[in-house]
């Protein structure tokens, strides 16, 4: 299996291109400082009451004529929608706050030219596309400084519940909605209390998000950042989000979300910390995430997982530390995630290929089935707090392909009993992809893999905090898999460490046998000739057929 080397080589080449692009951002933000426009000079009042939309917009419009900085000084400036223009940097003083208006009436609808799933209905008609900061087709824009942007998301006007249950809820304004823009920089800003998605970048090219402090617990559906763009660098950010923290989207088959680097971020969430999907119409390609810490949020006002799911042993948890989901006919190809530390997660790793048939805007044909391939996850440590194991799954007739897990250390909750070990997970290709899609208990304690090809587990360590009767690793309908150097606690009872169901071409290398009185590998509808063992001192009964 050589795909991981190819991915790494390609990422090194693309990083050189990205570094050159980000250097041009720094040149832009430094070079526009000669022209300065203070919003106070255009009538803005820092009293926390006056609606300053027309005053701040006047400063932006004037700045766009020359290029330069719009200065937001100390104080609280309430405003409705602001339209960002070419060559404008908005600079917030450390004591400055831009506060979104609490009223829907201050956020006009916005027609978007670029048709995609977020901004348009499936028939091609426009959604409302409200936002506090809005731009389409604009270049060289930045929001910098150590001030705060507050979306006023707790306003009664925006108290509309989860957008999955209310069409009106989808009309809440994003804090930032940039479409088809180029060269975007956000640096050192504190972003908080959005009414809806905090940052939404659609079909943009060249984004640098650096040193952002994000705190989102104001409402439902308040993702930390939603990225459907290319050539993106996200670094040194501190994110605490009630919904997904860093979320990659793909809203159109005409463009791929690609060439992205995420590094050195601290990520807390009550949903998924790092997520690909669920909207995945075009796909995700060449994305590298490294040196990040994932943990539970500081608070959880909307999601009480311990109350609604069985066997969650902490009151506040991340759903999945890493969730890679393809459900809408796109392609996932070339994802590398490395050097990640997770605590307080329900499920460390969740990879899912499904088929809910979401169509491209304007399409009349049935959406294709997507693909998920060439994924490398390495140098990851995690402590989990549920009975929902890490998983890689697809559905009958379709496969996740070419996935390598390397140097993964998982400390799982355990506590699975003999009945849990007998659970058969249903097939759910059209379901909403979340770790609990198959139920809140899996039959494996560590890793569950179903409908996959060319899977490699290298130097995996699986520990348990509590006694568990489930097998550590289960593979079902897996063709071409390797496990090398697995270290796992033994299940209580008689089940083997590894269970193979209807598998072909399985290679086990360097196993660590700690109990030679029971089988290490159990096979169901898997021929003995399909199992090869290397670099091991075998004992009688190391493999056997089981029920």
XYZ file of C-alpha atoms in Angstrom:
547
model
C 0.000 0.000 0.000
C 1.857 3.043 -1.259
C -0.896 5.631 -1.360
C 0.242 7.408 1.841
C 3.647 8.237 0.377
C 1.986 9.680 -2.734
C -0.314 11.826 -0.588
C 2.574 13.169 1.498
C 4.676 14.033 -1.562
C 1.805 15.884 -3.165
C 1.096 17.819 0.028
C 4.727 18.972 0.273
C 4.517 20.357 -3.249
C 1.210 22.080 -2.621
C 2.452 23.560 0.667
C 5.120 25.464 -1.277
C 2.377 27.009 -3.411
C 0.294 27.817 -0.352
C 3.194 29.487 1.447
C 3.788 31.766 -1.547
C 0.093 32.667 -1.605
C -0.020 33.500 2.108
C 3.091 35.657 1.788
C 1.136 37.779 -0.697
C -1.646 38.175 1.899
C 0.820 39.621 4.384
C 2.095 42.024 1.766
C -1.465 43.181 1.102
C -2.453 43.743 4.728
C 0.758 45.643 5.391
C 0.664 47.677 2.213
C -2.788 49.232 2.575
C -2.078 51.003 5.860
C -1.347 54.414 4.276
C -5.049 55.285 3.877
C -7.049 55.274 7.129
C -10.778 55.857 7.585
C -12.146 56.011 11.130
C -15.831 55.096 11.374
C -16.333 57.820 14.011
C -15.563 60.385 11.315
C -18.506 59.051 9.291
C -21.003 59.369 12.152
C -20.715 56.036 13.971
C -21.517 56.082 17.695
C -19.972 53.698 20.209
C -22.957 53.666 22.561
C -24.126 50.063 22.104
C -27.562 51.313 20.948
C -27.314 53.323 17.723
C -27.712 51.293 14.516
C -24.502 52.326 12.752
C -24.967 50.452 9.484
C -24.987 53.465 7.149
C -22.067 55.139 8.933
C -19.768 52.119 8.887
C -20.784 51.340 5.314
C -19.887 54.888 4.287
C -16.382 54.400 5.695
C -16.032 51.084 3.858
C -17.211 52.609 0.577
C -14.794 55.515 0.861
C -11.920 53.185 1.748
C -12.672 51.038 -1.303
C -11.945 54.008 -3.564
C -8.298 54.129 -2.470
C -7.643 50.942 -0.573
C -6.710 51.138 3.078
C -7.958 50.523 6.594
C -11.328 51.136 8.153
C -10.642 51.779 11.840
C -13.114 50.613 14.479
C -12.026 52.341 17.720
C -12.904 51.422 21.306
C -16.585 51.026 22.087
C -19.614 48.975 21.079
C -20.912 49.648 17.572
C -24.255 48.040 16.693
C -24.854 47.416 13.005
C -26.821 45.470 10.456
C -25.382 44.018 7.231
C -22.058 45.458 6.073
C -20.948 44.932 2.470
C -17.188 44.463 2.256
C -15.454 45.939 -0.791
C -12.215 45.386 -2.701
C -8.909 46.294 -1.030
C -10.444 47.040 2.376
C -8.986 46.028 5.730
C -11.246 46.426 8.752
C -9.091 46.964 11.826
C -10.640 46.610 15.289
C -9.078 48.227 18.328
C -8.580 45.810 21.215
C -11.448 47.473 23.104
C -13.693 47.655 20.020
C -16.769 45.526 19.469
C -18.903 45.263 16.355
C -22.254 44.005 17.600
C -24.804 42.598 15.184
C -28.255 44.092 15.379
C -30.817 42.076 17.314
C -33.485 42.614 14.629
C -34.059 40.623 11.433
C -35.069 43.871 9.735
C -31.455 45.082 9.743
C -30.309 42.142 7.605
C -31.591 42.395 4.018
C -31.759 39.365 1.739
C -28.810 38.950 -0.604
C -29.015 37.597 -4.135
C -25.977 35.436 -4.865
C -24.779 34.928 -8.431
C -22.832 31.734 -7.728
C -25.468 29.020 -7.463
C -24.782 26.381 -4.823
C -26.576 24.327 -2.220
C -26.189 26.794 0.663
C -27.315 29.977 -1.097
C -29.951 28.471 -3.400
C -32.839 26.039 -3.208
C -32.617 22.858 -5.319
C -34.783 24.475 -8.023
C -32.253 27.306 -8.372
C -34.198 30.018 -6.566
C -32.331 32.098 -4.023
C -32.342 31.637 -0.281
C -32.271 34.733 1.934
C -28.465 34.663 2.482
C -28.493 37.128 5.358
C -25.193 38.046 6.990
C -23.538 40.578 9.253
C -20.519 40.764 6.904
C -21.306 39.931 3.275
C -19.207 39.902 0.109
C -19.412 38.260 -3.313
C -16.791 38.481 -6.042
C -14.496 40.711 -3.960
C -10.678 40.545 -3.621
C -8.062 41.607 -1.081
C -10.124 41.907 2.074
C -9.102 41.554 5.690
C -10.501 41.807 9.206
C -7.709 42.222 11.740
C -6.976 43.484 15.225
C -7.703 42.218 18.709
C -11.271 43.486 18.940
C -14.515 41.502 18.984
C -17.238 40.703 16.488
C -20.411 39.659 18.310
C -23.295 38.256 16.263
C -25.892 38.905 18.993
C -27.115 35.355 18.497
C -29.085 35.219 21.741
C -31.561 37.823 20.423
C -35.220 36.790 20.607
C -35.505 37.329 16.843
C -33.013 34.531 16.283
C -34.475 32.099 18.812
C -35.810 29.796 16.089
C -34.416 26.414 17.077
C -32.440 23.871 15.072
C -32.417 24.503 11.318
C -33.168 20.820 10.726
C -36.617 21.430 12.192
C -37.457 24.931 10.962
C -37.230 26.553 7.522
C -37.329 29.995 9.138
C -34.320 29.063 11.255
C -32.244 28.815 8.062
C -32.853 32.534 7.473
C -30.807 33.597 10.490
C -27.791 35.688 9.462
C -24.313 34.210 9.281
C -21.771 36.435 10.957
C -19.528 36.218 7.867
C -20.725 35.064 4.441
C -18.147 35.450 1.678
C -18.887 33.963 -1.752
C -16.515 33.695 -4.706
C -13.952 36.047 -3.125
C -10.157 36.026 -3.357
C -7.389 36.795 -0.868
C -9.179 36.902 2.458
C -7.417 37.390 5.794
C -8.836 37.238 9.311
C -6.255 37.671 12.023
C -6.330 37.897 15.835
C -10.053 38.725 16.011
C -12.355 37.478 18.771
C -15.534 36.072 17.171
C -18.493 35.133 19.334
C -22.268 34.694 19.740
C -23.341 34.098 16.136
C -27.014 33.911 15.221
C -26.227 31.112 12.734
C -23.026 29.842 11.112
C -20.153 32.028 12.264
C -17.910 31.981 9.174
C -19.063 30.646 5.823
C -16.634 30.778 2.891
C -18.105 29.490 -0.379
C -16.021 29.046 -3.549
C -13.362 31.458 -2.295
C -9.726 31.234 -3.338
C -6.973 32.129 -0.876
C -8.029 32.332 2.775
C -5.797 32.881 5.795
C -7.394 32.485 9.226
C -4.815 33.052 11.949
C -4.948 33.567 15.691
C -8.748 33.663 15.899
C -10.477 33.202 19.250
C -13.937 31.750 18.723
C -16.586 31.163 21.383
C -19.960 29.959 20.065
C -22.641 28.884 22.522
C -25.371 31.358 21.643
C -27.741 29.325 19.477
C -28.272 26.177 17.443
C -26.156 25.493 14.318
C -23.323 27.807 15.328
C -20.370 26.180 13.549
C -16.968 27.707 14.209
C -16.001 27.871 10.538
C -17.426 26.355 7.356
C -14.948 26.103 4.506
C -15.992 25.349 0.927
C -13.000 26.930 -0.778
C -9.479 26.301 -2.018
C -5.982 27.389 -1.024
C -6.711 27.887 2.661
C -4.454 28.156 5.712
C -5.986 27.929 9.190
C -3.495 28.267 12.040
C -3.105 29.134 15.712
C -6.860 29.383 16.318
C -8.672 28.665 19.584
C -12.192 27.429 18.884
C -14.962 26.535 21.336
C -18.162 25.819 19.436
C -21.533 24.351 20.328
C -21.891 22.892 16.829
C -19.107 21.622 14.556
C -15.855 23.511 15.107
C -13.945 23.235 11.809
C -16.264 22.021 9.090
C -15.405 21.487 5.433
C -18.349 21.718 3.046
C -18.799 21.124 -0.673
C -21.898 22.846 -2.051
C -21.429 22.317 -5.797
C -20.098 19.686 -8.163
C -18.505 22.505 -10.152
C -15.845 23.140 -7.491
C -13.855 21.014 -5.070
C -12.951 22.064 -1.526
C -9.185 21.592 -1.772
C -5.596 22.591 -0.969
C -6.104 23.304 2.718
C -3.745 23.281 5.687
C -4.915 23.379 9.314
C -2.256 23.503 12.011
C -1.628 24.358 15.657
C -5.254 24.850 16.675
C -7.092 24.101 19.907
C -10.552 22.802 19.073
C -13.493 22.271 21.444
C -16.977 21.277 20.327
C -20.228 19.735 21.489
C -20.611 18.216 18.020
C -17.721 17.281 15.729
C -14.321 18.879 16.190
C -13.003 18.366 12.643
C -15.616 17.435 10.093
C -15.816 16.830 6.348
C -19.480 17.139 5.279
C -22.227 16.553 5.628
C -22.842 18.575 2.451
C -20.383 16.881 0.102
C -21.640 17.402 -3.435
C -18.292 18.101 -5.122
C -15.830 16.681 -2.632
C -12.622 17.268 -0.695
C -9.085 16.931 -1.970
C -5.555 17.536 -0.709
C -6.237 18.586 2.888
C -3.594 18.398 5.619
C -4.445 18.830 9.311
C -1.742 18.587 11.978
C -0.656 19.456 15.514
C -4.097 20.166 16.930
C -5.678 19.497 20.314
C -9.322 18.417 20.567
C -11.381 18.549 23.764
C -14.876 19.049 25.165
C -16.462 22.490 25.231
C -16.546 24.815 28.218
C -20.352 24.583 28.275
C -23.160 22.733 26.517
C -26.449 24.669 26.624
C -28.141 22.790 23.746
C -26.713 19.258 23.518
C -27.186 16.957 26.503
C -25.617 13.806 25.077
C -25.333 12.028 28.406
C -29.114 12.294 28.861
C -30.184 11.156 25.380
C -27.575 8.463 24.616
C -26.714 5.357 26.600
C -23.316 4.846 28.124
C -21.826 8.321 27.834
C -19.703 8.704 30.949
C -19.135 12.490 30.868
C -21.705 15.312 30.875
C -19.948 17.259 28.063
C -18.356 15.424 25.132
C -17.320 15.889 21.517
C -19.347 13.656 19.171
C -16.408 12.676 16.949
C -12.918 14.074 17.089
C -12.434 13.491 13.362
C -15.472 12.896 11.130
C -14.888 12.288 7.415
C -18.211 11.901 5.632
C -19.162 11.503 1.990
C -22.922 11.315 1.445
C -23.750 13.478 -1.583
C -21.946 12.013 -4.584
C -18.608 13.831 -4.355
C -15.082 12.470 -4.002
C -12.809 12.481 -0.959
C -9.211 11.961 -2.078
C -5.958 12.835 -0.360
C -6.617 13.618 3.306
C -3.755 13.545 5.829
C -4.425 14.150 9.523
C -1.530 13.806 11.965
C -0.256 14.674 15.419
C -3.647 15.080 17.067
C -4.433 14.784 20.773
C -8.049 14.205 21.808
C -9.798 14.053 25.143
C -13.490 14.014 26.090
C -14.653 12.545 22.771
C -17.414 10.009 22.289
C -15.800 8.566 19.161
C -12.267 9.421 18.065
C -12.527 8.519 14.356
C -15.648 8.310 12.189
C -15.294 7.648 8.433
C -18.556 7.150 6.542
C -19.495 6.661 2.885
C -23.248 6.919 2.347
C -25.716 7.913 -0.343
C -28.509 10.303 0.586
C -28.882 11.505 -3.019
C -28.514 15.249 -2.492
C -28.631 16.895 -5.913
C -26.628 19.681 -7.440
C -28.674 22.904 -7.629
C -30.762 22.709 -10.795
C -30.150 18.992 -11.375
C -32.982 16.727 -12.401
C -30.885 13.541 -12.536
C -30.306 11.250 -9.586
C -27.109 12.142 -7.732
C -24.213 9.687 -8.124
C -22.700 7.642 -5.315
C -19.544 9.272 -3.986
C -16.068 7.925 -3.347
C -13.777 7.996 -0.326
C -10.135 7.029 -0.821
C -6.510 7.791 0.039
C -6.744 8.836 3.672
C -3.835 8.804 6.116
C -4.420 9.203 9.865
C -1.287 9.012 12.011
C 0.190 9.973 15.366
C -3.170 10.311 17.105
C -3.917 9.796 20.788
C -7.472 9.833 22.094
C -9.526 9.080 25.185
C -13.130 8.176 24.404
C -16.251 8.185 26.543
C -18.881 6.033 24.842
C -19.507 2.552 23.477
C -19.455 3.885 19.906
C -16.134 2.676 18.545
C -14.017 4.399 15.941
C -15.276 3.239 12.567
C -14.735 3.083 8.809
C -17.925 2.103 6.990
C -19.714 2.214 3.642
C -22.687 0.189 2.409
C -23.211 -3.030 0.404
C -21.611 -2.861 -3.033
C -19.569 0.266 -2.253
C -16.294 0.605 -0.397
C -14.105 3.069 1.436
C -10.670 2.513 -0.124
C -6.996 3.030 0.718
C -7.079 4.131 4.348
C -4.060 3.898 6.618
C -4.134 4.327 10.387
C -0.632 4.581 11.821
C 0.649 5.055 15.353
C -2.816 5.455 16.864
C -3.260 5.165 20.639
C -6.860 4.899 21.809
C -7.950 4.636 25.415
C -11.560 3.559 25.130
C -14.219 3.511 27.794
C -14.943 -0.204 27.605
C -17.860 -1.489 29.719
C -19.323 -3.522 26.853
C -21.131 -6.648 28.030
C -21.761 -9.953 26.261
C -25.033 -8.688 24.781
C -23.283 -5.631 23.354
C -20.807 -7.963 21.652
C -23.683 -9.660 19.778
C -25.119 -6.473 18.306
C -25.472 -6.453 14.506
C -25.282 -2.928 13.155
C -27.913 -2.061 10.522
C -27.030 -0.700 7.097
C -27.894 3.020 6.929
C -26.622 4.436 3.597
C -29.233 7.212 3.483
C -29.104 8.176 7.146
C -27.645 11.337 8.620
C -23.954 10.561 9.149
C -23.055 10.750 12.816
C -21.326 8.293 15.132
C -24.737 7.128 16.434
C -26.139 6.394 12.951
C -25.998 2.646 13.667
C -27.016 2.966 17.307
C -25.271 4.136 20.455
C -23.454 0.841 21.095
C -21.095 -0.879 18.630
C -20.073 -4.560 18.823
C -16.358 -3.619 18.821
C -14.637 -1.832 21.684
C -11.917 -0.165 19.606
C -12.290 -0.097 15.801
C -15.155 -1.274 13.577
C -14.618 -1.527 9.798
C -17.257 -2.597 7.245
C -17.318 -2.465 3.424
C -13.745 -1.355 2.829
C -10.764 -2.178 0.603
C -7.039 -1.784 1.178
C -7.054 -0.871 4.853
C -3.871 -0.771 6.908
C -3.641 -0.544 10.705
C -0.022 -0.020 11.695
C 1.188 0.301 15.288
C -2.239 0.597 16.871
C -2.592 0.511 20.669
C -6.053 -0.072 22.146
C -6.490 0.288 25.904
C -9.643 -0.018 28.001
C -10.571 1.770 31.206
C -13.189 -0.826 32.097
C -13.722 -4.523 31.495
C -15.230 -5.224 28.054
C -16.568 -8.396 26.427
C -16.427 -7.073 22.860
C -13.692 -7.800 20.332
C -11.242 -4.923 20.006
C -11.306 -4.885 16.182
C -14.073 -6.097 13.880
C -13.768 -6.213 10.096
C -16.724 -7.126 7.907
C -16.649 -7.308 4.110
C -13.118 -5.945 4.052
C -10.958 -6.861 1.069
C -7.206 -6.466 1.355
C -6.332 -5.425 4.907
C -3.208 -5.408 7.050
C -2.784 -5.164 10.803
C 0.792 -4.730 11.983
C 1.944 -4.443 15.577
C -1.489 -4.269 17.197
C -1.395 -3.999 20.985
C -4.751 -4.515 22.620
C -6.214 -5.539 25.926
C -7.988 -8.854 25.695
C -11.771 -8.997 25.739
C -13.348 -10.500 28.815
C -15.031 -13.782 28.033
C -14.177 -15.956 25.045
C -14.274 -13.579 22.069
C -11.046 -12.978 20.127
C -9.192 -9.678 19.867
C -9.871 -9.523 16.109
C -13.065 -10.696 14.451
C -13.193 -11.160 10.643
C -16.580 -11.501 8.961
C -16.712 -12.261 5.222
C -13.205 -10.884 4.672
C -10.572 -11.584 2.011
C -6.804 -11.077 1.838
C -6.089 -10.302 5.500
C -2.480 -10.079 6.725
C -1.588 -9.989 10.437
C 2.001 -9.053 11.332
C 3.825 -8.768 14.650
C 0.859 -9.556 16.902
C 1.334 -9.458 20.670
C -0.101 -12.658 22.174
C -0.734 -12.264 25.912
C -3.092 -15.211 26.404
C -2.500 -18.430 24.513
C -5.556 -20.168 25.966
C -8.014 -18.568 23.550
C -8.145 -17.438 19.943
C -6.606 -14.134 18.911
C -8.408 -14.090 15.541
C -11.961 -15.304 15.034
C -13.385 -15.872 11.551
C -16.967 -15.945 10.309
C -17.639 -16.741 6.621
C -13.940 -16.122 6.032
C -11.783 -18.900 4.580
C -8.601 -19.834 6.451
C -6.625 -19.311 3.233
C -7.619 -15.627 3.304
C -5.730 -15.095 6.577
C -1.926 -14.799 6.538
C 0.166 -14.266 9.651
C 3.752 -12.985 9.638
C 6.471 -12.462 12.240
C 4.683 -14.300 15.011
C 5.323 -17.284 17.257
C 2.084 -19.156 16.744
C 0.268 -21.261 19.287
C -2.422 -23.861 18.870
C -5.819 -22.256 18.551
C -4.623 -18.709 17.701
C -7.318 -18.652 15.019
C -10.694 -20.355 14.992
C -14.105 -20.234 13.419
C -16.690 -18.603 15.675
C -20.443 -18.076 15.589
